[in-house]
Amino acid sequence: MARPRAFLARRFTPAVEAAIEQNYEVVRAGQDRGMSAEEIAGAARGAEVIFVSTAERVTAATIAALAPALRVIATLSAGHDHIDLDAARASGVAVLTTPDVLSEACAEIGMMLILNAARRAHEADLLVRGDNWHGFAPTLLLGRGLVGKRLGILGMGRIGREVAARARAFGMAIHYHNRSRLAEEREAGATHHASPEALFAHSDVLCLCAPGGTALERVVDARRIALLPAGAIVVNLARGEMIDDDALIAALGSGHVFAAGLDVFAGEPAIHPGYRGLANVFLSPHIGSATIETRDAMGMLLVDGLDALARGETPSNQLC
């Protein structure tokens, strides 16, 4: 009996691809790059399962073009705003995601961004690589220490709480804003703020950890940036669209924002060119969950979900 067809829009880790190949006839994209909705619609015809990432949009038109064969969209991400869930539901297509297994890896990147922004790592690296370092100097590349600083976390979900746990070890005081206040045991002593504005005013370091969505587009705008304490640091490991790039670039240029650490960008990989000319920005290419262990776990969660669907069960990572 012929095996069902699966289309891989991106390359997964070898262990995950081997697991997929056990049950499916696998068709791979020609190149490992973000595919457009139209490209997926053309390349994945006849596939019962399509594997995508946050770099690929699966629109209503894509789903309609792949009907009636398509039955599962499996995305290597906890987020799902790149998939038209209403269209999937209407077509009876299941959507699988990868929650719960990437929080620790993303929190590590969060701390990397905070530390590199605070301690001017980009400038330091350029100084040494450019053979412009002339030895120790007491005032060379003075950064900002973290002990006693207030870390404001916008979005205190799993990733936000993991960032908070690590930041406490650096002596930071945790503040947060969330859609709803956490139970006391989950707050772990963090200070809750009822609005983003209140959080910004109490954030020496602002870290974006929220899942995104239209309600939070450009939540970091000129008005709210002005509320940050002078010399604050801005870190984003959530969604690029949450930042008004022009406003942040202006604040970095004026010095009101001391530095930024960014792992995600609006329109990535075509980031705002203004960031490239700023020495006080540490730029990272969307690698929040990029560890071998985490990407294996994410992929196997999708494989396990598909196995559960094949048994007639509802997997825990199924959205619709």
Coordinates of C-alpha atoms in Angstrom, one line a residue:
M1 CA 0.0 0.0 0.0
A2 CA 1.3 3.4 -1.0
R3 CA 2.3 5.6 1.9
P4 CA 0.7 9.0 2.4
R5 CA 2.6 12.0 1.0
A6 CA 4.2 14.6 3.3
F7 CA 5.6 17.9 2.0
L8 CA 8.5 19.5 3.9
A9 CA 8.7 23.2 3.2
R10 CA 11.8 23.4 5.4
R11 CA 14.6 21.0 6.4
F12 CA 14.2 19.6 9.8
T13 CA 16.9 17.9 11.9
P14 CA 18.1 14.5 10.7
A15 CA 16.4 12.6 13.5
V16 CA 13.0 14.2 12.8
E17 CA 13.2 13.7 9.0
A18 CA 14.1 10.1 9.6
A19 CA 11.0 9.7 11.8
I20 CA 8.8 11.3 9.2
E21 CA 10.2 9.1 6.5
Q22 CA 9.1 6.0 8.4
N23 CA 5.4 6.7 7.7
Y24 CA 5.3 9.1 4.8
E25 CA 6.5 9.5 1.2
V26 CA 8.4 12.7 1.7
V27 CA 8.6 15.5 -0.8
R28 CA 11.1 18.3 0.0
A29 CA 11.2 21.9 -1.1
G30 CA 14.1 22.6 -3.6
Q31 CA 15.7 25.1 -1.3
D32 CA 15.7 25.5 2.5
R33 CA 14.3 29.0 2.6
G34 CA 11.0 30.7 3.4
M35 CA 8.3 29.7 0.8
S36 CA 5.4 31.9 -0.2
A37 CA 1.9 30.7 0.1
E38 CA 1.7 30.4 -3.6
E39 CA 4.9 28.3 -3.8
I40 CA 3.5 25.9 -1.2
A41 CA 0.2 25.6 -3.0
G42 CA 2.1 24.6 -6.2
A43 CA 4.8 22.3 -4.6
A44 CA 2.7 20.4 -2.1
R45 CA -0.2 19.2 -4.3
G46 CA -1.3 15.7 -3.3
A47 CA 0.2 16.0 0.2
E48 CA -1.8 14.9 3.1
V49 CA 0.5 16.6 5.5
I50 CA 2.6 19.8 5.1
F51 CA 5.4 20.7 7.5
V52 CA 6.1 24.4 7.7
S53 CA 7.7 27.0 10.0
T54 CA 6.9 30.5 11.1
A55 CA 8.6 31.7 7.8
E56 CA 5.8 30.2 5.7
R57 CA 2.3 31.6 5.5
V58 CA -0.5 29.0 4.9
T59 CA -3.4 31.1 3.7
A60 CA -7.0 30.2 2.9
A61 CA -6.0 30.1 -0.8
T62 CA -3.2 27.7 0.0
I63 CA -5.5 25.3 1.9
A64 CA -8.1 25.5 -0.9
A65 CA -5.5 24.7 -3.5
L66 CA -4.3 21.6 -1.6
A67 CA -7.8 20.3 -1.0
P68 CA -9.1 17.6 -0.8
A69 CA -5.8 15.8 -0.1
L70 CA -4.6 18.0 2.7
R71 CA -5.6 16.9 6.1
V72 CA -2.8 18.2 8.5
I73 CA -0.7 21.3 8.7
A74 CA 2.2 20.7 11.1
T75 CA 4.2 23.8 12.1
L76 CA 7.5 23.8 13.8
S77 CA 6.5 26.6 16.1
A78 CA 4.5 27.4 19.2
G79 CA 2.9 30.4 17.4
H80 CA 0.3 30.0 14.7
D81 CA -0.4 33.5 13.4
H82 CA 1.1 32.5 10.0
I83 CA -1.7 29.9 9.4
D84 CA -5.3 30.8 8.6
L85 CA -7.0 28.7 11.3
D86 CA -10.5 29.6 10.3
A87 CA -9.9 28.3 6.8
A88 CA -8.3 25.1 8.2
R89 CA -11.3 24.5 10.4
A90 CA -13.7 25.1 7.6
S91 CA -11.8 22.6 5.5
G92 CA -11.5 20.0 8.2
V93 CA -7.7 20.3 8.3
A94 CA -6.0 19.7 11.6
V95 CA -3.2 22.1 12.7
L96 CA -0.4 20.8 15.0
T97 CA 2.0 23.1 16.8
T98 CA 5.0 22.6 19.1
P99 CA 4.1 24.2 22.5
D100 CA 5.9 23.7 25.8
V101 CA 9.2 22.3 24.5
L102 CA 11.0 25.5 23.4
S103 CA 10.6 27.8 26.4
E104 CA 14.0 27.1 28.0
A105 CA 15.9 27.5 24.7
C106 CA 14.1 30.8 24.0
A107 CA 14.8 32.0 27.5
E108 CA 18.5 31.4 27.0
I109 CA 18.4 33.6 23.9
G110 CA 16.6 36.2 26.0
M111 CA 19.4 36.3 28.4
M112 CA 21.9 36.3 25.6
L113 CA 20.2 39.4 24.1
I114 CA 20.0 41.2 27.5
L115 CA 23.7 40.5 28.3
N116 CA 25.0 41.4 24.9
A117 CA 23.0 44.6 24.8
A118 CA 23.9 45.6 28.3
R119 CA 27.6 44.9 27.9
R120 CA 28.0 46.2 24.4
A121 CA 29.1 42.9 22.9
H122 CA 28.7 43.9 19.3
E123 CA 31.0 46.9 19.7
A124 CA 33.5 44.8 21.7
D125 CA 33.6 42.1 19.0
L126 CA 34.1 44.7 16.2
L127 CA 36.9 46.3 18.2
V128 CA 38.9 43.1 18.5
R129 CA 38.1 41.7 15.0
G130 CA 39.0 45.0 13.4
D131 CA 42.4 45.0 15.2
N132 CA 41.5 48.3 16.8
W133 CA 41.9 47.2 20.5
H134 CA 45.0 48.8 22.1
G135 CA 44.7 47.1 25.5
F136 CA 42.9 47.6 28.7
A137 CA 41.5 51.0 29.5
P138 CA 39.4 51.8 32.6
T139 CA 36.7 53.6 30.5
L140 CA 36.6 51.3 27.5
L141 CA 33.1 50.2 26.4
L142 CA 31.4 50.9 29.7
G143 CA 28.1 49.0 29.7
R144 CA 25.2 48.6 32.1
G145 CA 25.2 46.1 35.0
L146 CA 22.2 44.0 35.7
V147 CA 22.3 43.7 39.5
G148 CA 19.4 45.7 41.0
K149 CA 17.9 46.6 37.6
R150 CA 14.2 46.1 36.9
L151 CA 13.4 43.6 34.2
G152 CA 10.0 44.3 32.6
I153 CA 8.6 41.3 30.9
L154 CA 5.7 41.9 28.4
G155 CA 4.0 38.5 28.3
M156 CA 4.6 36.3 31.3
G157 CA 3.8 33.0 29.7
R158 CA 6.1 30.0 29.8
I159 CA 8.9 31.8 28.0
G160 CA 8.5 34.9 30.1
R161 CA 8.6 33.0 33.3
E162 CA 11.8 31.1 32.2
V163 CA 13.4 34.4 31.4
A164 CA 12.4 35.7 34.8
A165 CA 13.9 32.7 36.5
R166 CA 17.3 33.2 34.8
A167 CA 17.2 37.0 35.4
R168 CA 16.7 36.6 39.1
A169 CA 20.0 34.8 39.2
F170 CA 21.6 37.9 37.8
G171 CA 20.1 40.0 40.7
M172 CA 17.3 41.6 38.7
A173 CA 13.9 42.6 40.0
I174 CA 11.1 41.2 37.9
H175 CA 8.1 43.3 36.7
Y176 CA 5.5 42.1 34.2
H177 CA 2.4 42.8 32.3
N178 CA 0.2 40.0 31.0
R179 CA -3.3 39.6 29.6
S180 CA -4.3 38.4 33.1
R181 CA -2.4 38.5 36.4
L182 CA -0.7 35.3 37.3
A183 CA -1.4 33.2 40.4
E184 CA 0.9 34.2 43.3
E185 CA 3.0 31.0 43.1
R186 CA 3.6 31.7 39.4
E187 CA 4.5 35.3 40.0
A188 CA 7.3 34.2 42.3
G189 CA 7.5 37.7 43.8
A190 CA 7.3 39.5 40.5
T191 CA 5.5 42.9 40.4
H192 CA 2.4 43.0 38.2
H193 CA 1.4 46.1 36.2
A194 CA -2.1 46.5 34.9
S195 CA -1.0 48.1 31.6
P196 CA 1.9 48.2 29.2
E197 CA 2.4 51.8 30.0
A198 CA 2.9 51.1 33.7
L199 CA 5.3 48.4 32.9
F200 CA 7.4 50.5 30.5
A201 CA 7.8 53.2 33.2
H202 CA 9.3 50.6 35.6
S203 CA 11.5 48.8 33.1
D204 CA 15.3 49.4 33.1
V205 CA 15.3 46.4 30.7
L206 CA 12.2 45.7 28.7
C207 CA 11.9 42.1 27.3
L208 CA 9.1 41.2 24.9
C209 CA 8.0 37.6 25.3
A210 CA 4.3 37.9 24.3
P211 CA 2.9 35.6 21.5
G212 CA 2.1 38.6 19.2
G213 CA -1.1 39.2 17.4
T214 CA -2.8 42.3 16.0
A215 CA -3.6 43.7 19.4
L216 CA 0.2 44.0 20.2
E217 CA 1.4 45.3 16.8
R218 CA 3.7 48.2 17.5
V219 CA 3.1 48.1 21.2
V220 CA 6.6 49.5 21.5
D221 CA 5.9 52.8 19.8
A222 CA 7.3 56.3 20.3
R223 CA 4.8 57.2 23.0
R224 CA 5.6 54.1 25.1
I225 CA 9.3 54.3 24.5
A226 CA 9.3 57.8 26.0
L227 CA 7.9 56.2 29.2
L228 CA 11.0 54.0 29.6
P229 CA 13.6 55.2 32.0
A230 CA 16.5 57.1 30.3
G231 CA 19.1 54.6 29.3
A232 CA 16.8 51.6 29.2
I233 CA 17.5 48.4 27.2
V234 CA 14.9 46.9 24.8
V235 CA 15.0 43.1 24.0
N236 CA 12.7 41.3 21.6
L237 CA 12.4 37.5 21.3
A238 CA 8.7 37.5 20.5
R239 CA 7.5 39.0 17.2
G240 CA 9.1 41.7 15.2
E241 CA 5.8 43.4 14.5
M242 CA 5.6 44.4 18.1
I243 CA 8.2 47.2 17.6
D244 CA 7.8 50.4 15.7
D245 CA 11.2 50.2 14.1
D246 CA 11.5 53.9 13.2
A247 CA 10.6 54.8 16.8
L248 CA 13.1 52.4 18.4
I249 CA 15.9 53.4 15.9
A250 CA 15.3 57.1 16.8
A251 CA 15.5 56.3 20.5
L252 CA 18.7 54.3 20.1
G253 CA 20.2 57.2 18.1
S254 CA 19.2 59.8 20.7
G255 CA 20.5 57.7 23.6
H256 CA 17.2 57.5 25.4
V257 CA 17.4 53.8 24.8
F258 CA 20.9 52.7 25.7
A259 CA 20.9 49.5 23.6
A260 CA 18.7 46.8 22.1
G261 CA 19.0 43.1 21.5
L262 CA 16.7 41.8 18.8
D263 CA 16.2 38.2 17.6
V264 CA 13.0 38.8 15.6
F265 CA 12.1 41.5 13.1
A266 CA 9.1 42.8 11.1
G267 CA 9.4 41.6 7.5
E268 CA 12.4 39.3 8.3
P269 CA 14.8 38.6 6.8
A270 CA 14.5 42.0 5.1
I271 CA 15.0 43.9 8.4
H272 CA 14.8 47.7 8.7
P273 CA 18.2 49.0 7.3
G274 CA 18.5 51.5 10.1
Y275 CA 19.5 48.8 12.5
R276 CA 22.6 47.9 10.6
G277 CA 24.2 51.3 11.1
L278 CA 23.7 51.3 14.9
A279 CA 26.6 50.0 17.0
N280 CA 24.3 49.8 20.1
V281 CA 22.1 47.0 18.7
F282 CA 22.9 43.3 19.0
L283 CA 21.2 41.5 16.1
S284 CA 20.4 37.8 16.0
P285 CA 18.8 35.9 13.2
H286 CA 15.6 34.4 14.8
I287 CA 17.4 31.6 16.7
G288 CA 15.4 31.5 19.9
S289 CA 14.7 27.8 19.8
A290 CA 17.8 26.8 17.8
T291 CA 19.4 24.1 19.8
I292 CA 19.7 20.5 18.5
E293 CA 17.8 19.2 21.6
T294 CA 14.9 21.7 21.2
R295 CA 14.5 21.3 17.4
D296 CA 14.5 17.6 17.8
A297 CA 11.9 17.8 20.5
M298 CA 9.8 20.2 18.5
G299 CA 9.9 17.9 15.4
M300 CA 9.1 14.8 17.4
L301 CA 6.2 16.5 19.0
L302 CA 4.7 16.9 15.5
V303 CA 5.5 13.3 14.6
D304 CA 3.8 12.1 17.8
G305 CA 0.8 14.3 17.1
L306 CA 0.5 12.8 13.6
D307 CA 0.7 9.3 15.1
A308 CA -2.1 10.2 17.5
L309 CA -4.3 11.5 14.7
A310 CA -3.7 8.2 12.8
R311 CA -5.0 6.3 15.8
G312 CA -8.1 8.4 15.9
E313 CA -7.0 10.4 19.0
T314 CA -6.8 14.1 19.6
P315 CA -3.2 15.1 20.3
S316 CA -2.4 17.6 23.0
N317 CA -0.7 19.9 20.4
Q318 CA -3.7 20.1 18.1
L319 CA -5.2 23.6 17.6
C320 CA -8.1 22.6 15.4

